[in-house]
């Protein structure tokens, strides 16, 4: 079985403008109408930013539209019809490689590690702008290491100071209702958001079975500011028709997933004195039921040694995460600053039900993971144009039951030269990624999984002026002990081969004027054929244009991917037009994957009667659909 091409990029330091003050050089910019200029952590890595203006003109309806445009990967979905950017048949989900944050809060799940799968098709109208940090990013962004971090920054209530209703519909009866209210009350400000979405996906016919990927979302977000304190509350319920689900023959007779998520927390920010602290609590409740059209799957003994077939699976689990983070920044000298911090996480998960026909596997000896982490980031400004950075971080994971504890080390060092028109950066780093609790659960009574290690070097050159910006990014990355599934035994193991990838990304942006701009990007991912001889080079490109004419805003996008031999190639042309009838009322129309030619995915199962692999070919993971709606502000 050929291994999945995993694209990873080690982050570099990015700096805008020539600043003489170290804080400003590292991204602590002044107040601006564009909130991304205040939140962007330039010292944290190679950053792609979608501003508020970009998102409004694109009229983004879900994070999925952004994920499709990420360099070095392709958008993909797993057998449940959920987002999995590194999906490969029979292989484990790589939960730790991409993490999703709402502001500083990781949308985590104690069992699976992150909730990008569930969140990617939700509405994000309460989000002001998006920042995507590619590579082994700085720990200033999160407490646990990752290869890519996506940060969704919520809207500023003072900037909104109004209410908005968005009502829309689309292909196959899709429905959307959004209400958002942000107010500045002087001594405090708040943001309140609710959404109901009935997301109807294209049905797929396989033999006599109609497979559904429909999802229903109900979500609420509340944000309250008071002086230096910030309180957050997020609640969501998602009901999912999970495509082929766990059916070994790809034909479930009945399948349903329901997940409920809740997080609340308090944050304290005092930038003048260098303090950034938070306390969060997350609760998740997941339920799934599957019944096969005949045999659903095979029951594991000693974790994936075949024993007997089963026809149904009933699963229910709850999990909690309590996390605290204390950061303090010290200005040692005019040119030297230190960021230090300590993080703690307590994760608990419980299987209330895990029944295969009449056999229950809910009572497992492993149900808890605790983390303590300490870190330090040293930044030194050599002169007005040169800065060096050194990061160190140590994670200690305390596992219960028969699972051994894990240690993780993160290290990086970087140098950057910055001038008004040219920026060049060099970066070298190494980070560990331990197995997720789900992978550890799957490996109980089996072999111990080692932590994965990512080592990378990157170089970037930027050239810019008032109208245009050109950048070229080269990275080299080696992955040791990648967790894969052995197809012969169906167990999780560490790959004994070191995987090596060279990547090159070229990006060009030109602003014709304040209302019109164009962006072009192309990349290549080149695997080491000695460790992965069946692989081929991966290519991708996109071109986007933003245009305005009178009361019309236009957005055009063309995304191309040439991927593995099994996945083939494809292009996605999408179009959005917004018409503003008045200051309060506007209308929009979107066409996604208009020609139905976006890259597709193949899914594989097993026919136990004929003892052979079966294939569900050329499934659209990006649906061809059209959306129309109206937005009213008051």
CSV table of N, CA and C in Angstrom, one decimal, residues 395-542:
chain,number,residue,atom,x,y,z
A,395,UNK,N,7.2,19.2,26.5
A,395,UNK,CA,5.8,18.7,26.9
A,395,UNK,C,6.0,17.4,27.6
A,396,UNK,N,5.3,17.2,28.7
A,396,UNK,CA,5.3,15.9,29.4
A,396,UNK,C,3.8,15.5,29.5
A,397,UNK,N,3.5,14.3,28.9
A,397,UNK,CA,2.2,13.7,28.9
A,397,UNK,C,2.2,12.6,29.9
A,398,UNK,N,1.2,12.6,30.8
A,398,UNK,CA,1.0,11.6,31.8
A,398,UNK,C,-0.3,10.8,31.4
A,399,UNK,N,0.0,9.6,31.0
A,399,UNK,CA,-1.1,8.7,30.6
A,399,UNK,C,-1.5,7.7,31.7
A,400,UNK,N,-2.7,7.3,31.8
A,400,UNK,CA,-3.1,6.3,32.8
A,400,UNK,C,-3.3,4.9,32.2
A,401,UNK,N,-3.6,4.0,33.1
A,401,UNK,CA,-3.8,2.6,32.6
A,401,UNK,C,-2.5,2.0,32.1
A,402,UNK,N,-2.5,1.2,31.1
A,402,UNK,CA,-1.3,0.5,30.6
A,402,UNK,C,-0.5,1.3,29.6
A,403,UNK,N,-0.9,2.6,29.4
A,403,UNK,CA,-0.2,3.4,28.4
A,403,UNK,C,0.9,4.1,29.0
A,404,UNK,N,2.1,4.1,28.4
A,404,UNK,CA,3.3,4.7,28.9
A,404,UNK,C,3.2,6.2,28.7
A,405,UNK,N,3.9,7.0,29.6
A,405,UNK,CA,4.0,8.4,29.4
A,405,UNK,C,4.8,8.8,28.2
A,406,UNK,N,4.6,10.0,27.7
A,406,UNK,CA,5.4,10.5,26.6
A,406,UNK,C,6.0,11.9,26.9
A,407,UNK,N,7.2,12.1,26.3
A,407,UNK,CA,7.9,13.4,26.4
A,407,UNK,C,8.0,13.9,25.0
A,408,UNK,N,7.8,15.2,24.8
A,408,UNK,CA,7.9,15.9,23.5
A,408,UNK,C,8.8,17.1,23.6
A,409,UNK,N,9.7,17.3,22.6
A,409,UNK,CA,10.6,18.4,22.5
A,409,UNK,C,10.3,19.2,21.3
A,410,UNK,N,10.2,20.5,21.4
A,410,UNK,CA,10.1,21.4,20.2
A,410,UNK,C,11.3,22.3,20.3
A,411,UNK,N,12.0,22.5,19.1
A,411,UNK,CA,13.1,23.4,19.0
A,411,UNK,C,13.1,24.1,17.7
A,412,UNK,N,13.4,25.3,17.6
A,412,UNK,CA,13.6,26.0,16.3
A,412,UNK,C,14.5,27.2,16.5
A,413,UNK,N,15.2,27.5,15.5
A,413,UNK,CA,16.1,28.7,15.4
A,413,UNK,C,15.9,29.4,14.1
A,414,UNK,N,15.9,30.7,14.0
A,414,UNK,CA,15.7,31.4,12.8
A,414,UNK,C,16.4,32.7,12.7
A,415,UNK,N,16.6,33.1,11.5
A,415,UNK,CA,17.2,34.4,11.2
A,415,UNK,C,16.4,35.1,10.1
A,416,UNK,N,16.2,36.4,10.2
A,416,UNK,CA,15.5,37.1,9.2
A,416,UNK,C,16.2,38.5,8.9
A,417,UNK,N,16.2,38.8,7.6
A,417,UNK,CA,16.7,40.1,7.2
A,417,UNK,C,15.4,40.8,6.6
A,418,UNK,N,15.2,42.1,7.1
A,418,UNK,CA,14.0,42.8,6.7
A,418,UNK,C,14.4,44.2,6.3
A,419,UNK,N,13.8,44.6,5.1
A,419,UNK,CA,13.9,46.0,4.6
A,419,UNK,C,12.6,46.4,4.1
A,420,UNK,N,12.4,47.6,3.7
A,420,UNK,CA,11.1,48.0,3.2
A,420,UNK,C,10.6,47.2,2.0
A,421,UNK,N,11.5,46.7,1.2
A,421,UNK,CA,11.1,46.1,-0.1
A,421,UNK,C,11.5,44.6,-0.2
A,422,UNK,N,12.5,44.1,0.6
A,422,UNK,CA,13.0,42.8,0.6
A,422,UNK,C,13.0,42.2,2.0
A,423,UNK,N,12.5,40.9,2.1
A,423,UNK,CA,12.6,40.1,3.3
A,423,UNK,C,13.1,38.8,2.9
A,424,UNK,N,14.2,38.3,3.6
A,424,UNK,CA,14.6,36.9,3.4
A,424,UNK,C,14.8,36.3,4.7
A,425,UNK,N,14.5,35.0,4.8
A,425,UNK,CA,14.4,34.3,6.1
A,425,UNK,C,15.0,32.9,5.9
A,426,UNK,N,15.6,32.4,7.0
A,426,UNK,CA,16.1,31.0,7.1
A,426,UNK,C,15.6,30.5,8.4
A,427,UNK,N,15.3,29.2,8.4
A,427,UNK,CA,14.7,28.6,9.6
A,427,UNK,C,15.0,27.1,9.6
A,428,UNK,N,15.3,26.6,10.8
A,428,UNK,CA,15.6,25.2,11.1
A,428,UNK,C,14.9,24.8,12.4
A,429,UNK,N,14.2,23.7,12.3
A,429,UNK,CA,13.4,23.3,13.5
A,429,UNK,C,13.2,21.8,13.6
A,430,UNK,N,12.8,21.4,14.8
A,430,UNK,CA,12.5,20.0,15.0
A,430,UNK,C,11.4,19.9,16.0
A,431,UNK,N,10.4,19.0,15.8
A,431,UNK,CA,9.2,18.9,16.7
A,431,UNK,C,8.8,17.4,16.7
A,432,UNK,N,8.3,17.0,17.9
A,432,UNK,CA,7.7,15.7,18.1
A,432,UNK,C,6.2,15.8,18.1
A,433,UNK,N,5.5,14.7,17.6
A,433,UNK,CA,4.1,14.5,17.7
A,433,UNK,C,3.8,13.2,18.2
A,434,UNK,N,3.2,13.1,19.4
A,434,UNK,CA,2.9,11.8,20.1
A,434,UNK,C,1.6,11.3,19.4
A,435,UNK,N,1.3,10.0,19.6
A,435,UNK,CA,0.1,9.4,19.1
A,435,UNK,C,-1.1,10.1,19.8
A,436,UNK,N,-2.2,10.2,19.1
A,436,UNK,CA,-3.5,10.7,19.8
A,436,UNK,C,-4.0,9.7,20.7
A,437,UNK,N,-4.9,10.1,21.7
A,437,UNK,CA,-5.6,9.1,22.5
A,437,UNK,C,-6.3,8.0,21.7
A,438,UNK,N,-6.9,8.4,20.6
A,438,UNK,CA,-7.6,7.4,19.8
A,438,UNK,C,-6.7,6.4,19.3
A,439,UNK,N,-5.5,6.8,18.8
A,439,UNK,CA,-4.5,5.8,18.3
A,439,UNK,C,-3.9,5.0,19.5
A,440,UNK,N,-3.8,5.6,20.6
A,440,UNK,CA,-3.3,4.8,21.8
A,440,UNK,C,-4.4,3.8,22.2
A,441,UNK,N,-5.6,4.2,22.2
A,441,UNK,CA,-6.7,3.2,22.5
A,441,UNK,C,-6.7,2.0,21.5
A,442,UNK,N,-6.5,2.4,20.3
A,442,UNK,CA,-6.5,1.3,19.2
A,442,UNK,C,-5.3,0.4,19.4
A,443,UNK,N,-4.2,0.8,20.0
A,443,UNK,CA,-3.0,0.0,20.2
A,443,UNK,C,-2.9,-0.7,21.5
A,444,UNK,N,-3.9,-0.6,22.4
A,444,UNK,CA,-3.9,-1.3,23.6
A,444,UNK,C,-3.7,-2.8,23.4
A,445,UNK,N,-2.9,-3.4,24.3
A,445,UNK,CA,-2.6,-4.8,24.2
A,445,UNK,C,-1.8,-5.2,22.9
A,446,UNK,N,-1.2,-4.1,22.3
A,446,UNK,CA,-0.5,-4.3,21.0
A,446,UNK,C,0.9,-3.7,21.2
A,447,UNK,N,1.5,-3.4,20.1
A,447,UNK,CA,2.8,-2.8,20.1
A,447,UNK,C,2.7,-1.3,20.6
A,448,UNK,N,3.8,-0.8,21.3
A,448,UNK,CA,3.8,0.6,21.7
A,448,UNK,C,4.1,1.5,20.5
A,449,UNK,N,3.4,2.5,20.3
A,449,UNK,CA,3.6,3.4,19.3
A,449,UNK,C,4.6,4.5,19.7
A,450,UNK,N,5.6,4.8,18.9
A,450,UNK,CA,6.6,5.8,19.1
A,450,UNK,C,6.1,7.2,18.7
A,451,UNK,N,6.6,8.2,19.3
A,451,UNK,CA,6.2,9.5,18.8
A,451,UNK,C,6.8,9.8,17.4
A,452,UNK,N,6.2,10.6,16.6
A,452,UNK,CA,6.6,11.0,15.3
A,452,UNK,C,7.5,12.2,15.4
A,453,UNK,N,8.5,12.3,14.6
A,453,UNK,CA,9.5,13.4,14.7
A,453,UNK,C,9.6,14.1,13.3
A,454,UNK,N,9.4,15.4,13.3
A,454,UNK,CA,9.5,16.2,12.1
A,454,UNK,C,10.7,17.1,12.2
A,455,UNK,N,11.6,17.0,11.2
A,455,UNK,CA,12.7,17.9,11.1
A,455,UNK,C,12.7,18.7,9.8
A,456,UNK,N,12.9,20.0,9.8
A,456,UNK,CA,12.7,20.7,8.6
A,456,UNK,C,13.6,22.0,8.5
A,457,UNK,N,13.9,22.3,7.3
A,457,UNK,CA,14.6,23.6,7.0
A,457,UNK,C,13.8,24.3,6.0
A,458,UNK,N,13.7,25.7,6.1
A,458,UNK,CA,13.0,26.5,5.1
A,458,UNK,C,13.7,27.8,4.8
A,459,UNK,N,13.5,28.2,3.6
A,459,UNK,CA,14.0,29.5,3.2
A,459,UNK,C,12.9,30.3,2.4
A,460,UNK,N,12.8,31.5,2.7
A,460,UNK,CA,11.8,32.3,2.0
A,460,UNK,C,12.4,33.7,1.6
A,461,UNK,N,11.9,34.1,0.4
A,461,UNK,CA,12.3,35.5,-0.1
A,461,UNK,C,11.0,36.2,-0.5
A,462,UNK,N,10.9,37.4,0.0
A,462,UNK,CA,9.8,38.3,-0.4
A,462,UNK,C,10.3,39.5,-1.0
A,463,UNK,N,9.6,40.0,-2.0
A,463,UNK,CA,9.9,41.3,-2.6
A,463,UNK,C,8.5,42.0,-2.8
A,464,UNK,N,8.4,43.2,-2.3
A,464,UNK,CA,7.2,43.9,-2.3
A,464,UNK,C,7.3,45.4,-2.4
A,465,UNK,N,6.2,46.0,-2.9
A,465,UNK,CA,6.1,47.4,-3.0
A,465,UNK,C,4.6,47.7,-2.7
A,466,UNK,N,4.2,48.9,-3.0
A,466,UNK,CA,2.8,49.3,-2.6
A,466,UNK,C,1.7,48.6,-3.4
A,467,UNK,N,2.1,48.1,-4.6
A,467,UNK,CA,1.1,47.5,-5.5
A,467,UNK,C,1.2,46.0,-5.6
A,468,UNK,N,2.4,45.5,-5.4
A,468,UNK,CA,2.6,44.0,-5.6
A,468,UNK,C,3.5,43.4,-4.6
A,469,UNK,N,3.3,42.1,-4.5
A,469,UNK,CA,4.2,41.3,-3.6
A,469,UNK,C,4.5,40.0,-4.2
A,470,UNK,N,5.7,39.6,-4.2
A,470,UNK,CA,6.2,38.3,-4.7
A,470,UNK,C,6.9,37.6,-3.6
A,471,UNK,N,6.6,36.3,-3.5
A,471,UNK,CA,7.3,35.4,-2.5
A,471,UNK,C,7.6,34.1,-3.1
A,472,UNK,N,8.7,33.5,-2.7
A,472,UNK,CA,9.1,32.2,-3.0
A,472,UNK,C,9.6,31.5,-1.7
A,473,UNK,N,9.0,30.3,-1.5
A,473,UNK,CA,9.3,29.5,-0.3
A,473,UNK,C,9.8,28.1,-0.7
A,474,UNK,N,10.9,27.7,-0.1
A,474,UNK,CA,11.5,26.4,-0.3
A,474,UNK,C,11.6,25.7,1.1
A,475,UNK,N,11.1,24.4,1.1
A,475,UNK,CA,11.2,23.7,2.4
A,475,UNK,C,11.8,22.3,2.1
A,476,UNK,N,12.5,21.8,3.1
A,476,UNK,CA,12.9,20.4,3.1
A,476,UNK,C,12.4,19.8,4.5
A,477,UNK,N,11.8,18.7,4.4
A,477,UNK,CA,11.2,18.1,5.6
A,477,UNK,C,11.4,16.6,5.7
A,478,UNK,N,11.8,16.1,6.8
A,478,UNK,CA,12.0,14.6,7.1
A,478,UNK,C,11.0,14.2,8.2
A,479,UNK,N,10.3,13.1,8.0
A,479,UNK,CA,9.4,12.6,9.0
A,479,UNK,C,9.9,11.2,9.4
A,480,UNK,N,10.1,11.0,10.7
A,480,UNK,CA,10.5,9.8,11.3
A,480,UNK,C,9.4,9.2,12.1
A,481,UNK,N,9.2,7.9,12.0
A,481,UNK,CA,8.2,7.1,12.8
A,481,UNK,C,6.8,7.5,12.5
A,482,UNK,N,6.5,7.8,11.3
A,482,UNK,CA,5.1,8.1,10.9
A,482,UNK,C,4.2,7.0,11.3
A,483,UNK,N,3.1,7.3,11.9
A,483,UNK,CA,2.1,6.3,12.3
A,483,UNK,C,1.2,5.9,11.1
A,484,UNK,N,1.3,4.6,10.7
A,484,UNK,CA,0.5,4.1,9.6
A,484,UNK,C,-0.2,2.8,10.0
A,485,UNK,N,-1.0,2.3,9.2
A,485,UNK,CA,-1.7,1.0,9.4
A,485,UNK,C,-1.0,-0.1,8.6
A,486,UNK,N,-0.6,-1.2,9.2
A,486,UNK,CA,-0.1,-2.3,8.5
A,486,UNK,C,-1.3,-3.1,7.9
A,487,UNK,N,-1.3,-3.2,6.6
A,487,UNK,CA,-2.5,-3.7,5.9
A,487,UNK,C,-2.5,-5.3,6.1
A,488,UNK,N,-1.4,-5.9,6.4
A,488,UNK,CA,-1.4,-7.4,6.6
A,488,UNK,C,-2.1,-7.7,7.9
A,489,UNK,N,-1.8,-7.0,9.0
A,489,UNK,CA,-2.3,-7.3,10.3
A,489,UNK,C,-3.4,-6.3,10.8
A,490,UNK,N,-3.5,-5.2,10.0
A,490,UNK,CA,-4.5,-4.1,10.3
A,490,UNK,C,-4.1,-3.4,11.6
A,491,UNK,N,-2.9,-3.5,12.1
A,491,UNK,CA,-2.5,-2.8,13.4
A,491,UNK,C,-1.8,-1.5,13.0
A,492,UNK,N,-1.9,-0.6,14.0
A,492,UNK,CA,-1.1,0.7,13.8
A,492,UNK,C,0.3,0.4,14.2
A,493,UNK,N,1.2,0.9,13.3
A,493,UNK,CA,2.7,0.7,13.6
A,493,UNK,C,3.4,2.0,13.2
A,494,UNK,N,4.6,2.1,13.6
A,494,UNK,CA,5.5,3.2,13.1
A,494,UNK,C,6.2,2.8,11.8
A,495,UNK,N,6.2,3.7,10.8
A,495,UNK,CA,6.9,3.4,9.6
A,495,UNK,C,8.4,3.4,9.8
A,496,UNK,N,9.0,2.4,9.4
A,496,UNK,CA,10.5,2.2,9.6
A,496,UNK,C,11.3,3.1,8.6
A,497,UNK,N,10.6,3.5,7.5
A,497,UNK,CA,11.3,4.4,6.6
A,497,UNK,C,11.2,5.9,7.0
A,498,UNK,N,12.2,6.7,6.8
A,498,UNK,CA,12.1,8.1,7.0
A,498,UNK,C,11.6,8.7,5.7
A,499,UNK,N,10.5,9.5,5.7
A,499,UNK,CA,9.9,10.1,4.6
A,499,UNK,C,10.5,11.5,4.4
A,500,UNK,N,10.9,11.8,3.2
A,500,UNK,CA,11.5,13.1,2.9
A,500,UNK,C,10.8,13.8,1.8
A,501,UNK,N,10.5,15.1,2.0
A,501,UNK,CA,9.8,15.9,1.0
A,501,UNK,C,10.5,17.2,0.8
A,502,UNK,N,10.6,17.6,-0.5
A,502,UNK,CA,11.0,18.9,-0.9
A,502,UNK,C,9.8,19.6,-1.5
A,503,UNK,N,9.6,20.9,-1.1
A,503,UNK,CA,8.5,21.6,-1.6
A,503,UNK,C,8.9,23.0,-2.0
A,504,UNK,N,8.2,23.5,-3.0
A,504,UNK,CA,8.5,24.9,-3.5
A,504,UNK,C,7.2,25.6,-3.8
A,505,UNK,N,7.0,26.8,-3.3
A,505,UNK,CA,5.8,27.5,-3.4
A,505,UNK,C,6.1,28.9,-3.9
A,506,UNK,N,5.4,29.4,-5.0
A,506,UNK,CA,5.6,30.7,-5.5
A,506,UNK,C,4.3,31.4,-5.5
A,507,UNK,N,4.3,32.6,-5.0
A,507,UNK,CA,3.0,33.4,-4.8
A,507,UNK,C,3.2,34.8,-5.3
A,508,UNK,N,2.3,35.4,-6.1
A,508,UNK,CA,2.3,36.7,-6.6
A,508,UNK,C,1.0,37.4,-6.4
A,509,UNK,N,1.0,38.6,-5.9
A,509,UNK,CA,-0.2,39.4,-5.7
A,509,UNK,C,-0.1,40.8,-6.2
A,510,UNK,N,-1.0,41.2,-7.0
A,510,UNK,CA,-1.0,42.6,-7.6
A,510,UNK,C,-2.3,43.3,-7.3
A,511,UNK,N,-2.1,44.5,-6.7
A,511,UNK,CA,-3.3,45.4,-6.4
A,511,UNK,C,-3.4,46.4,-7.5
A,512,UNK,N,-4.4,46.4,-8.3
A,512,UNK,CA,-4.7,47.4,-9.3
A,512,UNK,C,-5.1,48.7,-8.7
A,513,UNK,N,-5.9,48.6,-7.7
A,513,UNK,CA,-6.3,49.8,-6.9
A,513,UNK,C,-6.9,49.3,-5.6
A,514,UNK,N,-7.6,50.1,-4.9
A,514,UNK,CA,-8.2,49.7,-3.6
A,514,UNK,C,-9.2,48.6,-3.7
A,515,UNK,N,-9.9,48.6,-4.9
A,515,UNK,CA,-11.1,47.7,-5.0
A,515,UNK,C,-10.8,46.4,-5.9
A,516,UNK,N,-9.6,46.4,-6.6
A,516,UNK,CA,-9.3,45.3,-7.5
A,516,UNK,C,-7.9,44.8,-7.3
A,517,UNK,N,-7.9,43.5,-7.2
A,517,UNK,CA,-6.6,42.8,-7.0
A,517,UNK,C,-6.6,41.4,-7.5
A,518,UNK,N,-5.5,40.8,-7.8
A,518,UNK,CA,-5.4,39.4,-8.3
A,518,UNK,C,-4.2,38.7,-7.6
A,519,UNK,N,-4.4,37.4,-7.4
A,519,UNK,CA,-3.4,36.6,-6.7
A,519,UNK,C,-3.2,35.3,-7.5
A,520,UNK,N,-1.9,35.0,-7.7
A,520,UNK,CA,-1.6,33.7,-8.4
A,520,UNK,C,-0.6,32.9,-7.5
A,521,UNK,N,-0.8,31.6,-7.4
A,521,UNK,CA,0.1,30.8,-6.6
A,521,UNK,C,0.2,29.4,-7.3
A,522,UNK,N,1.5,28.9,-7.2
A,522,UNK,CA,1.7,27.6,-7.7
A,522,UNK,C,2.7,26.9,-6.8
A,523,UNK,N,2.6,25.5,-6.6
A,523,UNK,CA,3.5,24.8,-5.8
A,523,UNK,C,3.8,23.4,-6.3
A,524,UNK,N,4.9,22.8,-5.8
A,524,UNK,CA,5.2,21.4,-6.1
A,524,UNK,C,5.7,20.8,-4.9
A,525,UNK,N,5.3,19.5,-4.7
A,525,UNK,CA,5.7,18.7,-3.6
A,525,UNK,C,6.4,17.5,-4.2
A,526,UNK,N,7.7,17.3,-3.8
A,526,UNK,CA,8.5,16.3,-4.4
A,526,UNK,C,9.0,15.3,-3.4
A,527,UNK,N,8.4,14.0,-3.4
A,527,UNK,CA,8.8,13.1,-2.3
A,527,UNK,C,10.1,12.4,-2.7
A,528,UNK,N,10.8,11.8,-1.7
A,528,UNK,CA,12.0,11.1,-1.9
A,528,UNK,C,11.6,9.7,-2.4
A,529,UNK,N,11.9,9.4,-3.6
A,529,UNK,CA,11.5,8.1,-4.2
A,529,UNK,C,12.2,6.9,-3.7
A,530,UNK,N,13.3,7.1,-3.0
A,530,UNK,CA,13.9,5.9,-2.3
A,530,UNK,C,13.1,5.4,-1.2
A,531,UNK,N,12.3,6.3,-0.5
A,531,UNK,CA,11.5,5.8,0.6
A,531,UNK,C,10.0,5.7,0.2
A,532,UNK,N,9.7,6.2,-1.0
A,532,UNK,CA,8.3,6.1,-1.5
A,532,UNK,C,8.3,6.0,-3.0
A,533,UNK,N,8.8,4.9,-3.5
A,533,UNK,CA,9.0,4.8,-5.0
A,533,UNK,C,7.7,4.9,-5.8
A,534,UNK,N,6.5,4.6,-5.2
A,534,UNK,CA,5.3,4.6,-6.0
A,534,UNK,C,4.7,6.0,-6.1
A,535,UNK,N,5.3,7.0,-5.4
A,535,UNK,CA,4.8,8.3,-5.4
A,535,UNK,C,5.2,9.1,-6.7
A,536,UNK,N,4.5,10.1,-7.0
A,536,UNK,CA,4.9,11.0,-8.0
A,536,UNK,C,4.8,12.5,-7.5
A,537,UNK,N,5.4,13.4,-8.2
A,537,UNK,CA,5.4,14.8,-7.8
A,537,UNK,C,4.0,15.3,-7.8
A,538,UNK,N,3.7,16.1,-6.8
A,538,UNK,CA,2.3,16.7,-6.6
A,538,UNK,C,2.4,18.1,-7.0
A,539,UNK,N,1.4,18.6,-7.8
A,539,UNK,CA,1.4,20.0,-8.2
A,539,UNK,C,0.0,20.6,-7.9
A,540,UNK,N,0.1,21.9,-7.6
A,540,UNK,CA,-1.1,22.7,-7.4
A,540,UNK,C,-1.0,24.1,-7.7
A,541,UNK,N,-2.1,24.8,-8.0
A,541,UNK,CA,-2.1,26.2,-8.4
A,541,UNK,C,-3.4,26.8,-8.1
A,542,UNK,N,-3.5,28.1,-7.9
A,542,UNK,CA,-4.8,28.8,-7.9
A,542,UNK,C,-4.6,30.2,-8.4
